[in-house]
Structure formats: C-alpha cells, structure tokens
Amino acid sequence: MENNTQPLYRNYIEENKDRFLGELFDLLRIPSVSADSKFQGDVRRAAEYLCNRLSEAGADRVELFETTGHPIVFAEKKVDPALPTVLVYGHYDVQPADPYELWDSPPFEPVVKKTPEHPQGAIFARGACDDKGQVYMHVKAFEAMMRTQSLSCNVKFMIEGEEEVGSSNLEKFVRANKDLLRADVILISDTGIISNQTPSITVGLRGMSYLEVEVVGPNRDLHSGRYGGAVANPINVLCSMIASLHDEKRHITIPGFYDKVATLSLEEREALHDAPYDEKEFTQDLGIAEVYGEEGYSTIERVGIRPTLDVNGIWGGYIGEGAKTVLPSKAYAKISMRLVPNQESEEITQLFTKHFKSIAPAGVKVTVKPHHGGEAAVVPTDSTEYRAASAAFEECWGKTPVPTRDGGSIPIVSLFQKELGLDSVLLGFGLDSDNIHSPNEKYGVFNYFKGIETIVAFYQHYTRMKQ
Ligand code: BES
Ligand code: MN
Ligand code: MN
C-alpha cells in the first residue's frame, strides 16, 4: 500500500515482505554445515545462492573466490569514489544441527511459529539467526536501496563459509586482498540485542583458543577388574586434570593465564551494569538454581570481560547400551578458552599445553592439538560509525541502544583492525533465546524486517555523518 509519509525504501520492504521471507527460507533449506565434509556441496550451493541474489539486487561485480576450503562470496556496488565505502561481513556457513532428535521441526525445513519472545512469529531453522537470517537482511537492505535509488554510499560484501570452523582461509584472503577490501568501515550483523524492548550494540567480543586433548594410558583396553586399581585409567586421569584447571574460587590455575588480562577501571565496570540484567530471569530461563563463575565478578562481567575455560566435549571408553567392564586405553576432551583484550590466543594455547602436560601422571601420555584461535576485540563508542548505528536504532526502534560486551567470538573483527585498520560496527539483532548453535534455533520475523530497516538507516546516517 502507498504511504507517502514514510521513506520509499520502507514501502519497498513492506511490499516485498513475502518474497524477502521466501528467499531466506530457500537459503535456510541449504544445509551449509562447514564442519562436516558430507555437506561440502551444500556449502557451495549456499555461496552460489548468495551470489545470484546479490547480482539480481544490482551489484556490479559479484565473484566467488575459491579457497582451499569453502568459497568466499564477494560483491561490490560503486556509487561514487568520493563517497564512503561500507564493507559488509557475514557468514553463510552454519553449525552442525545435531542432535536432530531435539528439534521440534527439521533444522533445514524452515517454519514460522509464534513464541513468547516473538509474538509476530519466529523462523525456526539452523542458521536462521546465526548467520544466514542476519546476512540476508543485508542482501535485502541492499536491494531495497538499489530499487528505490536510496543507496547513499559504496558497498562491498564479503561473506565467508568457514566462520564456524575458525575462518583460517578468510584470514589469508584478507591479508592478500587489502586493495579489494579497501573500505571506511566494516558492518557485521552476527551478534544480538538485549531484547526487542531494549536494543543494544555489541562493543566487545571475546577471543578464543580451542584445542583437543588426548590422554593415552595402557596400549589396549583392559579388563577393569583384572587391571583396575593398578593402572592409570586415562578417563579418571583426564577428569582430575581438567578439574584441577580451576581452583575453589573458580579462577583458572594455568600459570601466566591472567598475566595480560586487561583490567577495567571501577567506572568502566560500573558502566557495564547499565545493561539491564535480572538474575532471576536468567536462572529461570536456563532452569538452573544458581549462577556459577569466577569469584568477585558479576554475571555480566564473567561473560563480558573475564576469560574462561570450558570443556565442550569429553569421551572415551564404553558408552553403548548396558554395562561393559573396561578400563579404556584412551580418553579425549575438546576444550575452549574464551579470552579478553590483551591476551594472545597463541600464547594461551602454549601456556595451556605446557601446563597440561606438566600435570599428567607418568602413567599416561598427553597430546594437545590446537584447533583454532582468535583475539578479543573492543570497538570504540565515540566513532562516526557507532554514532550512526546508534542514530539508526533511535530512528527505527525509538530508543537509544545500550552498548554491551558480548561473550561470543568473531575473531575476524580483530583481524580487520590489524590488517585493514578498520573498526567494525556490530549491528546484530538476535536474542539470547534464539538458540544459536543449539536445537530449535530461530530468528524473529520482527527482527528480520526491523533489521533490514535499521541497516538502511545506518547507511544513511553514516554517509551523512561522514560528509
Ligand atoms: N555469531 C557467533 C558469535 C556471537 C554469537 C557473538 C553471539 C556474540 C553473540 C559466531 O558465529 C560464532 O559462533 N563464533 C564462534 C567462534 C568461532 C571461532 C568458532 C563462537 O563464539 O563460539
Ligand atoms: Mn555467527
Ligand atoms: Mn556461530
């Protein structure tokens, strides 16, 4: 319906709502799981799908860059070299959908259902929020601006297919293509807001060191009666080694681990608590009796500004039906450490490895295999791009967004700072209840369309403020 009181692009979005949703559904139907080679062809199909939609939307250069892993989608629209350039980054790969049996509807067959947080409905599918739904908002924002002659500056897209597995090929690509990627700012929608009533902008992300450990005891599985008690059981040993990595105050015991951790001033710590947080809501939502974490820090601080060590998976021995009495030869665990500003992931990986080997009893052999790492990032709140993002929220949500430090990691943000000298705007619209990386991932239909609007508003405010 025509409505002359609002900008043309809003009418365009409104008129094309069903198609905008339908196209996202098509993208969500492609199981682009980067971690699992069985989906390799699907990962490529998702990349090609994005290339085609970006061409249709009016990009004047669209290219699929091959890597030794999954391809990188690049697209560009040059308006005027005198105007600023926004580089949009996102990822079209998704986490594995396992365990499938915990999904209420199949992960790659998107459906819209209402939920308490999303009274207008939410799209349920793997990648709905992380990150296909959020990437696709950018493709549609671009289309809306192109079709209504309201694209206010130059734009480039770089959408990768390996974010969920560590972005190692993207790192090489960025280092090798600095000219191609020349821009004034990076725009990323791959984070969340506090709630649809309290919009926020992420200004901090944690770094990461991810590794796998193997503990090997006897040269074969043994009868747990004949040998039990006389031989180091790798699973018992692994458990006590892991348990010793935290002390009774839940500090991490690896020597040197905290040496470089940036400490915040009292004022900075207090400012973190401007973000609303209700402990009762938090614990009830998760079905836990109490929060748990490092002594001396609040939940907001434990997630936002403190480093952590967590076991992500642990296995070994007999886990089939019934009981089998066996003393296993091997035990394994996958361990992640979330890092904060000034900690260096490679150094932390080394500190971990040295310490972990040093605490192993002589009766076992320990190997530590690093997976991937990345550095923490903090983005300034006094920059043009932050002010533009804030103005976009004010225009579209009627509220000033709260700056927040998020616990998650997007390692490429610090790489952009280092290699391209560019800060990122983390203009994400997911909710904590959207279940990213978990069964029943979803993304609000409201968030999808509001996000598209907010992105367009960002371009306009940013271009205006840059003049
Ligand atoms: N989009 C997430 C990161 C995120 C989620 C940041 C929520 C802030 C709030 C991203 O796709 C992701 O999952 N990153 C990984 C790190 C990567 C190195 C595998 C993560 O944080 O576990
Ligand atoms: Mn993501
Ligand atoms: Mn993710």
Short mmCIF file of C-alpha atoms and ligand atoms in Angstrom, two decimals:
data_model
loop_
_atom_site.label_atom_id
_atom_site.label_comp_id
_atom_site.label_asym_id
_atom_site.label_seq_id
_atom_site.Cartn_x
_atom_site.Cartn_y
_atom_site.Cartn_z
CA MET A 1 0.00 0.00 0.00
CA GLU A 2 1.24 3.52 -0.81
CA ASN A 3 2.20 5.57 2.18
CA ASN A 4 3.71 8.90 1.36
CA THR A 5 4.66 9.82 4.91
CA GLN A 6 7.45 7.24 5.08
CA PRO A 7 10.59 6.84 3.01
CA LEU A 8 10.27 4.90 -0.24
CA TYR A 9 12.51 2.10 0.89
CA ARG A 10 10.12 1.29 3.75
CA ASN A 11 7.28 0.88 1.27
CA TYR A 12 9.51 -1.31 -0.86
CA ILE A 13 10.32 -3.57 2.09
CA GLU A 14 6.65 -3.72 3.06
CA GLU A 15 5.54 -4.56 -0.48
CA ASN A 16 8.13 -7.31 -0.86
CA LYS A 17 7.79 -8.89 2.58
CA ASP A 18 6.65 -12.30 1.46
CA ARG A 19 9.37 -12.64 -1.16
CA PHE A 20 12.04 -11.42 1.32
CA LEU A 21 10.96 -14.16 3.69
CA GLY A 22 10.62 -16.80 0.98
CA GLU A 23 14.12 -16.19 -0.32
CA LEU A 24 15.56 -16.52 3.17
CA PHE A 25 13.70 -19.82 3.51
CA ASP A 26 15.37 -21.03 0.30
CA LEU A 27 18.77 -20.17 1.75
CA LEU A 28 17.92 -21.88 5.05
CA ARG A 29 16.93 -25.05 3.21
CA ILE A 30 20.53 -25.49 2.08
CA PRO A 31 22.38 -27.40 4.83
CA SER A 32 25.66 -25.44 4.64
CA VAL A 33 27.40 -27.10 7.58
CA SER A 34 31.06 -26.15 7.21
CA ALA A 35 32.42 -28.57 9.81
CA ASP A 36 31.18 -31.71 8.09
CA SER A 37 32.65 -32.65 4.69
CA LYS A 38 29.49 -34.53 3.82
CA PHE A 39 27.85 -31.11 3.27
CA GLN A 40 30.62 -29.66 1.10
CA GLY A 41 28.41 -29.40 -1.99
CA ASP A 42 25.64 -27.74 0.01
CA VAL A 43 28.05 -25.18 1.43
CA ARG A 44 28.95 -24.20 -2.13
CA ARG A 45 25.30 -24.07 -3.15
CA ALA A 46 24.63 -21.56 -0.36
CA ALA A 47 27.50 -19.40 -1.63
CA GLU A 48 26.17 -19.56 -5.19
CA TYR A 49 22.68 -18.70 -3.98
CA LEU A 50 24.02 -15.53 -2.38
CA CYS A 51 26.00 -14.61 -5.50
CA ASN A 52 22.87 -14.89 -7.60
CA ARG A 53 20.73 -12.82 -5.24
CA LEU A 54 23.43 -10.13 -4.97
CA SER A 55 23.63 -9.91 -8.78
CA GLU A 56 19.88 -9.63 -9.08
CA ALA A 57 19.83 -6.94 -6.43
CA GLY A 58 22.15 -4.84 -8.58
CA ALA A 59 25.74 -5.43 -7.51
CA ASP A 60 28.04 -4.55 -10.41
CA ARG A 61 30.67 -7.06 -9.50
CA VAL A 62 29.98 -10.46 -7.94
CA GLU A 63 32.66 -13.06 -7.56
CA LEU A 64 33.07 -16.39 -5.83
CA PHE A 65 36.63 -16.64 -4.56
CA GLU A 66 37.91 -20.18 -4.18
CA THR A 67 39.96 -21.15 -1.14
CA THR A 68 41.41 -24.48 -0.08
CA GLY A 69 38.24 -24.78 1.99
CA HIS A 70 34.84 -23.23 1.34
CA PRO A 71 34.48 -20.30 -1.10
CA ILE A 72 34.16 -16.61 -0.20
CA VAL A 73 31.38 -14.51 -1.71
CA PHE A 74 32.47 -11.04 -2.75
CA ALA A 75 30.24 -8.38 -4.26
CA GLU A 76 30.51 -4.69 -4.84
CA LYS A 77 28.46 -1.68 -5.88
CA LYS A 78 30.35 1.51 -6.62
CA VAL A 79 28.25 4.64 -6.43
CA ASP A 80 30.84 7.40 -6.32
CA PRO A 81 34.52 7.21 -5.30
CA ALA A 82 34.07 10.41 -3.30
CA LEU A 83 31.55 8.69 -1.02
CA PRO A 84 32.47 6.34 1.84
CA THR A 85 32.54 2.57 1.40
CA VAL A 86 30.85 0.12 3.76
CA LEU A 87 32.22 -3.44 3.81
CA VAL A 88 29.58 -5.91 4.95
CA TYR A 89 30.94 -9.09 6.52
CA GLY A 90 28.94 -12.18 7.43
CA HIS A 91 28.97 -15.95 7.13
CA TYR A 92 26.72 -18.33 5.23
CA ASP A 93 28.00 -21.49 6.92
CA VAL A 94 26.17 -22.93 9.91
CA GLN A 95 26.91 -25.13 12.91
CA PRO A 96 26.00 -28.82 12.68
CA ALA A 97 22.32 -29.34 13.53
CA ASP A 98 22.97 -32.31 15.83
CA PRO A 99 21.29 -33.65 17.86
CA TYR A 100 18.48 -33.77 15.29
CA GLU A 101 16.05 -35.53 17.63
CA LEU A 102 15.88 -32.47 19.88
CA TRP A 103 14.44 -30.27 17.11
CA ASP A 104 10.66 -29.77 17.12
CA SER A 105 10.77 -29.35 13.34
CA PRO A 106 13.54 -30.41 10.92
CA PRO A 107 16.50 -27.97 11.06
CA PHE A 108 16.66 -27.42 7.30
CA GLU A 109 12.92 -27.10 6.73
CA PRO A 110 12.19 -23.57 7.98
CA VAL A 111 8.78 -22.84 9.55
CA VAL A 112 7.33 -19.76 11.26
CA LYS A 113 5.87 -20.26 14.72
CA LYS A 114 4.89 -17.81 17.46
CA THR A 115 6.85 -17.81 20.73
CA PRO A 116 6.62 -15.66 23.89
CA GLU A 117 9.62 -13.57 22.76
CA HIS A 118 8.39 -13.42 19.18
CA PRO A 119 4.63 -12.77 19.19
CA GLN A 120 4.84 -11.93 15.46
CA GLY A 121 6.42 -15.31 14.80
CA ALA A 122 9.94 -16.67 14.52
CA ILE A 123 11.66 -18.55 11.73
CA PHE A 124 12.87 -21.92 13.06
CA ALA A 125 15.87 -23.35 11.22
CA ARG A 126 19.60 -23.91 11.66
CA GLY A 127 21.24 -20.63 10.65
CA ALA A 128 18.04 -18.59 10.99
CA CYS A 129 19.83 -16.21 13.36
CA ASP A 130 23.48 -17.33 13.05
CA ASP A 131 24.06 -16.09 10.50
CA LYS A 132 22.00 -16.61 7.34
CA GLY A 133 18.99 -14.64 8.55
CA GLN A 134 21.21 -11.75 9.54
CA VAL A 135 23.33 -11.89 6.37
CA TYR A 136 20.23 -11.96 4.23
CA MET A 137 18.93 -8.76 5.87
CA HIS A 138 21.94 -7.06 4.28
CA VAL A 139 21.22 -8.50 0.85
CA LYS A 140 17.62 -7.29 1.06
CA ALA A 141 18.58 -3.90 2.53
CA PHE A 142 20.90 -3.52 -0.46
CA GLU A 143 18.13 -4.49 -2.89
CA ALA A 144 15.68 -2.07 -1.25
CA MET A 145 18.20 0.78 -1.51
CA MET A 146 19.03 -0.07 -5.13
CA ARG A 147 15.40 -0.26 -6.23
CA THR A 148 14.43 2.99 -4.52
CA GLN A 149 17.53 4.95 -5.53
CA SER A 150 18.49 5.39 -1.91
CA LEU A 151 21.90 3.71 -1.71
CA SER A 152 23.87 6.57 -0.20
CA CYS A 153 27.43 5.23 -0.47
CA ASN A 154 29.60 2.47 -1.92
CA VAL A 155 29.17 -1.03 -0.62
CA LYS A 156 31.17 -4.25 -0.65
CA PHE A 157 30.12 -7.67 0.61
CA MET A 158 32.44 -10.37 1.90
CA ILE A 159 30.52 -13.41 3.09
CA GLU A 160 32.51 -16.44 4.11
CA GLY A 161 31.71 -20.12 4.55
CA GLU A 162 34.14 -21.02 7.32
CA GLU A 163 33.31 -18.77 10.26
CA GLU A 164 32.06 -21.65 12.37
CA VAL A 165 35.30 -23.54 11.82
CA GLY A 166 37.77 -20.76 12.53
CA SER A 167 37.97 -18.58 9.35
CA SER A 168 41.54 -19.63 8.56
CA ASN A 169 41.14 -19.19 4.80
CA LEU A 170 39.46 -15.84 5.25
CA GLU A 171 42.47 -14.63 7.20
CA LYS A 172 44.69 -15.44 4.22
CA PHE A 173 42.19 -13.84 1.86
CA VAL A 174 42.11 -10.61 3.85
CA ARG A 175 45.92 -10.41 4.02
CA ALA A 176 46.18 -10.99 0.26
CA ASN A 177 43.38 -8.68 -0.90
CA LYS A 178 43.75 -5.45 1.01
CA ASP A 179 43.03 -3.33 -2.09
CA LEU A 180 39.91 -5.23 -2.99
CA LEU A 181 38.66 -4.82 0.56
CA ARG A 182 39.51 -1.15 0.94
CA ALA A 183 36.65 0.49 2.86
CA ASP A 184 35.86 3.00 5.57
CA VAL A 185 34.04 0.74 7.96
CA ILE A 186 33.02 -2.87 8.45
CA LEU A 187 29.38 -3.66 9.08
CA ILE A 188 28.50 -7.00 10.70
CA SER A 189 25.20 -8.47 11.80
CA ASP A 190 26.25 -11.59 13.70
CA THR A 191 25.54 -10.67 17.31
CA GLY A 192 22.46 -9.91 19.38
CA ILE A 193 20.47 -7.29 21.22
CA ILE A 194 19.33 -7.41 24.85
CA SER A 195 15.66 -7.70 23.86
CA ASN A 196 13.23 -6.25 21.36
CA GLN A 197 12.30 -3.70 24.05
CA THR A 198 15.94 -2.87 24.86
CA PRO A 199 18.07 -2.63 21.73
CA SER A 200 21.84 -2.71 22.17
CA ILE A 201 25.04 -2.57 20.19
CA THR A 202 27.86 -5.02 20.85
CA VAL A 203 31.11 -3.23 21.59
CA GLY A 204 33.20 -6.12 22.86
CA LEU A 205 33.79 -9.71 21.80
CA ARG A 206 35.96 -12.33 23.44
CA GLY A 207 38.87 -14.10 21.81
CA MET A 208 39.30 -17.84 21.69
CA SER A 209 41.74 -20.67 21.98
CA TYR A 210 40.23 -24.03 21.07
CA LEU A 211 42.07 -27.30 21.44
CA GLU A 212 41.67 -31.02 21.81
CA VAL A 213 43.49 -33.21 24.31
CA GLU A 214 44.24 -36.91 24.19
CA VAL A 215 45.27 -38.95 27.21
CA VAL A 216 46.68 -42.39 26.47
CA GLY A 217 47.27 -44.98 29.16
CA PRO A 218 47.84 -48.71 28.56
CA ASN A 219 48.43 -49.91 25.00
CA ARG A 220 44.96 -51.54 24.84
CA ASP A 221 41.61 -51.58 26.59
CA LEU A 222 41.82 -53.72 29.73
CA HIS A 223 39.53 -55.75 31.95
CA SER A 224 38.61 -53.26 34.66
CA GLY A 225 38.72 -55.97 37.34
CA ARG A 226 41.94 -57.66 36.38
CA TYR A 227 43.78 -54.32 35.99
CA GLY A 228 41.59 -51.73 37.75
CA GLY A 229 43.43 -50.04 40.61
CA ALA A 230 46.87 -50.89 39.28
CA VAL A 231 46.98 -48.84 36.07
CA ALA A 232 46.23 -45.16 35.45
CA ASN A 233 42.78 -45.00 33.86
CA PRO A 234 43.00 -42.26 31.17
CA ILE A 235 39.42 -41.14 31.78
CA ASN A 236 39.91 -40.83 35.55
CA VAL A 237 43.18 -39.01 34.94
CA LEU A 238 41.69 -36.68 32.34
CA CYS A 239 38.83 -35.80 34.69
CA SER A 240 41.12 -34.93 37.57
CA MET A 241 43.47 -32.97 35.32
CA ILE A 242 40.53 -30.97 33.97
CA ALA A 243 39.11 -30.47 37.47
CA SER A 244 42.44 -29.04 38.61
CA LEU A 245 42.30 -26.29 35.96
CA HIS A 246 40.01 -24.25 38.24
CA ASP A 247 40.60 -23.52 41.93
CA GLU A 248 37.91 -23.24 44.61
CA LYS A 249 37.28 -19.62 43.62
CA ARG A 250 36.78 -20.74 40.01
CA HIS A 251 39.94 -18.97 38.91
CA ILE A 252 41.90 -20.71 36.17
CA THR A 253 45.10 -22.28 37.54
CA ILE A 254 47.27 -22.27 34.40
CA PRO A 255 50.41 -20.29 35.32
CA GLY A 256 50.56 -16.99 33.43
CA PHE A 257 46.96 -17.27 32.20
CA TYR A 258 45.87 -13.94 33.67
CA ASP A 259 49.15 -12.06 33.20
CA LYS A 260 47.99 -9.93 30.26
CA VAL A 261 44.29 -9.68 31.06
CA ALA A 262 43.18 -6.07 30.67
CA THR A 263 41.70 -4.81 33.91
CA LEU A 264 38.88 -2.32 33.78
CA SER A 265 38.57 0.73 35.99
CA LEU A 266 35.79 0.74 38.57
CA GLU A 267 33.89 3.26 36.43
CA GLU A 268 34.16 1.01 33.39
CA ARG A 269 32.98 -1.98 35.40
CA GLU A 270 30.06 0.01 36.74
CA ALA A 271 29.12 1.20 33.25
CA LEU A 272 28.77 -2.45 32.15
CA HIS A 273 25.87 -2.72 34.55
CA ASP A 274 23.84 -0.05 32.73
CA ALA A 275 22.60 -3.00 30.69
CA PRO A 276 19.52 -4.49 32.35
CA TYR A 277 20.11 -7.89 33.96
CA ASP A 278 17.67 -9.83 36.06
CA GLU A 279 19.31 -12.76 37.80
CA LYS A 280 16.03 -14.49 38.49
CA GLU A 281 15.00 -14.30 34.84
CA PHE A 282 18.45 -15.52 33.83
CA THR A 283 18.42 -18.59 36.08
CA GLN A 284 14.77 -19.40 35.39
CA ASP A 285 15.27 -19.24 31.64
CA LEU A 286 18.08 -21.80 31.90
CA GLY A 287 16.41 -23.97 34.52
CA ILE A 288 19.30 -23.64 36.98
CA ALA A 289 19.11 -22.92 40.71
CA GLU A 290 22.04 -20.53 40.80
CA VAL A 291 24.64 -18.82 38.63
CA TYR A 292 28.20 -20.11 38.87
CA GLY A 293 31.51 -18.50 37.99
CA GLU A 294 34.66 -16.70 38.97
CA GLU A 295 34.55 -15.24 42.47
CA GLY A 296 34.47 -11.45 42.67
CA TYR A 297 32.67 -10.84 39.38
CA SER A 298 29.05 -10.38 38.37
CA THR A 299 27.42 -12.44 35.63
CA ILE A 300 27.74 -9.55 33.17
CA GLU A 301 31.45 -9.34 33.97
CA ARG A 302 32.02 -13.10 33.90
CA VAL A 303 30.64 -13.19 30.35
CA GLY A 304 31.83 -9.84 29.08
CA ILE A 305 35.28 -9.08 30.44
CA ARG A 306 36.71 -12.22 32.07
CA PRO A 307 38.43 -15.16 30.38
CA THR A 308 37.11 -18.70 30.82
CA LEU A 309 37.99 -22.33 30.27
CA ASP A 310 35.28 -24.83 29.37
CA VAL A 311 35.12 -28.45 28.34
CA ASN A 312 32.97 -28.65 25.20
CA GLY A 313 33.01 -32.41 24.90
CA ILE A 314 34.62 -35.37 26.62
CA TRP A 315 34.67 -39.00 25.58
CA GLY A 316 36.33 -42.36 25.80
CA GLY A 317 35.60 -45.91 26.97
CA TYR A 318 32.28 -47.67 26.63
CA ILE A 319 29.17 -45.55 26.08
CA GLY A 320 26.91 -48.09 24.39
CA GLU A 321 23.87 -49.80 25.87
CA GLY A 322 24.17 -51.70 29.14
CA ALA A 323 27.40 -52.12 31.07
CA LYS A 324 30.81 -53.18 29.86
CA THR A 325 33.60 -53.51 32.39
CA VAL A 326 36.53 -51.93 30.66
CA LEU A 327 39.49 -49.80 31.60
CA PRO A 328 39.92 -47.73 28.45
CA SER A 329 43.22 -47.11 26.75
CA LYS A 330 42.35 -43.55 25.68
CA ALA A 331 40.36 -40.51 26.73
CA TYR A 332 39.66 -37.23 24.92
CA ALA A 333 38.28 -33.78 25.51
CA LYS A 334 37.65 -30.63 23.49
CA ILE A 335 38.41 -27.50 25.46
CA SER A 336 37.78 -23.84 24.68
CA MET A 337 39.18 -20.82 26.42
CA ARG A 338 37.41 -17.51 25.86
CA LEU A 339 39.93 -14.68 26.01
CA VAL A 340 39.73 -10.99 26.75
CA PRO A 341 41.63 -7.96 25.44
CA ASN A 342 45.45 -8.20 25.54
CA GLN A 343 45.53 -11.97 25.97
CA GLU A 344 47.03 -13.60 22.87
CA SER A 345 45.45 -16.82 21.73
CA GLU A 346 48.68 -18.45 20.57
CA GLU A 347 50.41 -17.69 23.83
CA ILE A 348 47.45 -19.00 25.83
CA THR A 349 47.45 -22.20 23.77
CA GLN A 350 51.15 -22.63 24.61
CA LEU A 351 50.61 -21.93 28.30
CA PHE A 352 47.79 -24.46 28.37
CA THR A 353 49.82 -27.11 26.57
CA LYS A 354 52.85 -26.73 28.82
CA HIS A 355 50.78 -26.78 31.99
CA PHE A 356 48.52 -29.63 30.93
CA LYS A 357 51.46 -31.85 30.09
CA SER A 358 53.18 -30.93 33.34
CA ILE A 359 50.29 -32.11 35.49
CA ALA A 360 49.94 -35.51 33.81
CA PRO A 361 51.00 -38.51 35.93
CA ALA A 362 53.82 -40.59 34.45
CA GLY A 363 51.41 -43.44 33.71
CA VAL A 364 49.79 -41.60 30.79
CA LYS A 365 50.88 -39.74 27.66
CA VAL A 366 49.19 -36.45 26.85
CA THR A 367 48.91 -34.77 23.46
CA VAL A 368 47.37 -31.36 22.91
CA LYS A 369 46.17 -30.50 19.42
CA PRO A 370 45.31 -26.83 18.82
CA HIS A 371 42.23 -26.22 16.65
CA HIS A 372 41.66 -22.54 16.10
CA GLY A 373 42.12 -19.28 17.86
CA GLY A 374 41.37 -15.60 17.61
CA GLU A 375 41.74 -12.41 19.54
CA ALA A 376 39.23 -10.42 21.53
CA ALA A 377 38.02 -7.09 20.17
CA VAL A 378 36.67 -3.88 21.62
CA VAL A 379 35.12 -1.29 19.34
CA PRO A 380 35.04 2.41 20.23
CA THR A 381 31.75 4.11 21.08
CA ASP A 382 32.93 7.60 20.13
CA SER A 383 33.39 6.81 16.43
CA THR A 384 31.29 8.06 13.50
CA GLU A 385 30.13 4.53 12.80
CA TYR A 386 28.99 3.93 16.38
CA ARG A 387 27.07 7.21 16.35
CA ALA A 388 25.50 6.28 13.01
CA ALA A 389 24.46 2.87 14.34
CA SER A 390 23.05 4.49 17.45
CA ALA A 391 21.10 7.01 15.33
CA ALA A 392 19.76 4.16 13.17
CA PHE A 393 18.38 2.41 16.27
CA GLU A 394 16.90 5.66 17.54
CA GLU A 395 15.16 6.20 14.22
CA CYS A 396 13.85 2.67 13.77
CA TRP A 397 13.34 1.43 17.35
CA GLY A 398 12.61 4.74 19.08
CA LYS A 399 15.26 4.00 21.70
CA THR A 400 18.92 4.72 22.29
CA PRO A 401 20.81 1.40 22.16
CA VAL A 402 22.84 0.24 25.16
CA PRO A 403 26.48 -0.66 24.45
CA THR A 404 27.24 -4.22 25.63
CA ARG A 405 30.20 -6.57 25.79
CA ASP A 406 29.27 -9.93 24.39
CA GLY A 407 30.82 -13.22 25.45
CA GLY A 408 30.93 -14.74 21.97
CA SER A 409 33.77 -14.53 19.46
CA ILE A 410 34.11 -13.19 15.94
CA PRO A 411 37.89 -13.43 15.57
CA ILE A 412 37.84 -11.68 12.23
CA VAL A 413 36.92 -8.38 13.93
CA SER A 414 40.38 -8.03 15.48
CA LEU A 415 41.96 -9.18 12.22
CA PHE A 416 40.15 -6.38 10.37
CA GLN A 417 41.54 -3.92 12.89
CA LYS A 418 45.05 -5.28 12.48
CA GLU A 419 45.19 -5.95 8.73
CA LEU A 420 42.85 -3.32 7.29
CA GLY A 421 42.97 -0.76 10.09
CA LEU A 422 39.17 -0.80 10.18
CA ASP A 423 36.78 -0.92 13.10
CA SER A 424 33.56 -2.88 12.88
CA VAL A 425 30.01 -1.93 13.73
CA LEU A 426 28.34 -4.93 15.34
CA LEU A 427 24.78 -4.32 14.27
CA GLY A 428 23.25 -7.66 15.23
CA PHE A 429 19.60 -8.35 16.05
CA GLY A 430 19.47 -11.85 17.57
CA LEU A 431 18.07 -12.64 21.02
CA ASP A 432 19.63 -14.91 23.65
CA SER A 433 16.51 -17.06 23.38
CA ASP A 434 17.14 -17.64 19.66
CA ASN A 435 19.13 -20.80 20.49
CA ILE A 436 22.10 -20.28 18.20
CA HIS A 437 24.31 -23.41 17.94
CA SER A 438 21.50 -25.30 19.68
CA PRO A 439 18.39 -27.24 18.64
CA ASN A 440 15.37 -25.11 17.64
CA GLU A 441 17.43 -22.13 16.52
CA LYS A 442 15.14 -19.30 15.50
CA TYR A 443 15.05 -15.69 14.40
CA GLY A 444 12.19 -13.27 14.91
CA VAL A 445 10.25 -12.20 11.82
CA PHE A 446 10.07 -8.78 13.52
CA ASN A 447 13.87 -8.76 13.96
CA TYR A 448 14.42 -9.73 10.33
CA PHE A 449 12.38 -6.86 8.92
CA LYS A 450 13.32 -4.34 11.61
CA GLY A 451 16.94 -5.30 10.97
CA ILE A 452 16.60 -4.56 7.25
CA GLU A 453 15.20 -1.11 8.07
CA THR A 454 17.88 -0.41 10.65
CA ILE A 455 20.61 -1.35 8.18
CA VAL A 456 19.24 1.06 5.57
CA ALA A 457 19.04 3.77 8.25
CA PHE A 458 22.66 3.04 9.21
CA TYR A 459 23.86 3.66 5.63
CA GLN A 460 22.03 6.97 5.52
CA HIS A 461 23.22 8.25 8.89
CA TYR A 462 26.74 7.03 8.26
CA THR A 463 27.02 8.73 4.87
CA ARG A 464 25.58 11.95 6.27
CA MET A 465 27.89 11.96 9.30
CA LYS A 466 30.94 11.24 7.14
CA GLN A 467 30.39 14.30 4.90
N1 BES B 1 27.80 -15.28 15.70
C1 BES B 1 28.65 -16.04 16.55
C2 BES B 1 29.37 -15.20 17.58
C3 BES B 1 28.49 -14.49 18.57
C4 BES B 1 27.30 -15.00 18.99
C5 BES B 1 28.93 -13.30 19.09
C6 BES B 1 26.53 -14.32 19.90
C7 BES B 1 28.17 -12.64 20.00
C8 BES B 1 26.96 -13.13 20.41
C9 BES B 1 29.67 -16.77 15.68
O1 BES B 1 29.07 -17.39 14.58
C10 BES B 1 30.28 -17.87 16.49
O2 BES B 1 29.59 -18.80 16.82
N2 BES B 1 31.57 -17.78 16.79
C11 BES B 1 32.26 -18.82 17.46
C12 BES B 1 33.73 -18.64 17.33
C13 BES B 1 34.39 -19.31 16.18
C14 BES B 1 35.88 -19.12 16.25
C15 BES B 1 34.04 -20.75 16.02
C16 BES B 1 31.95 -18.80 18.93
O3 BES B 1 31.77 -17.72 19.52
O4 BES B 1 31.90 -19.89 19.51
MN MN B 2 27.82 -16.16 13.61
MN MN B 3 28.10 -19.26 15.32
#
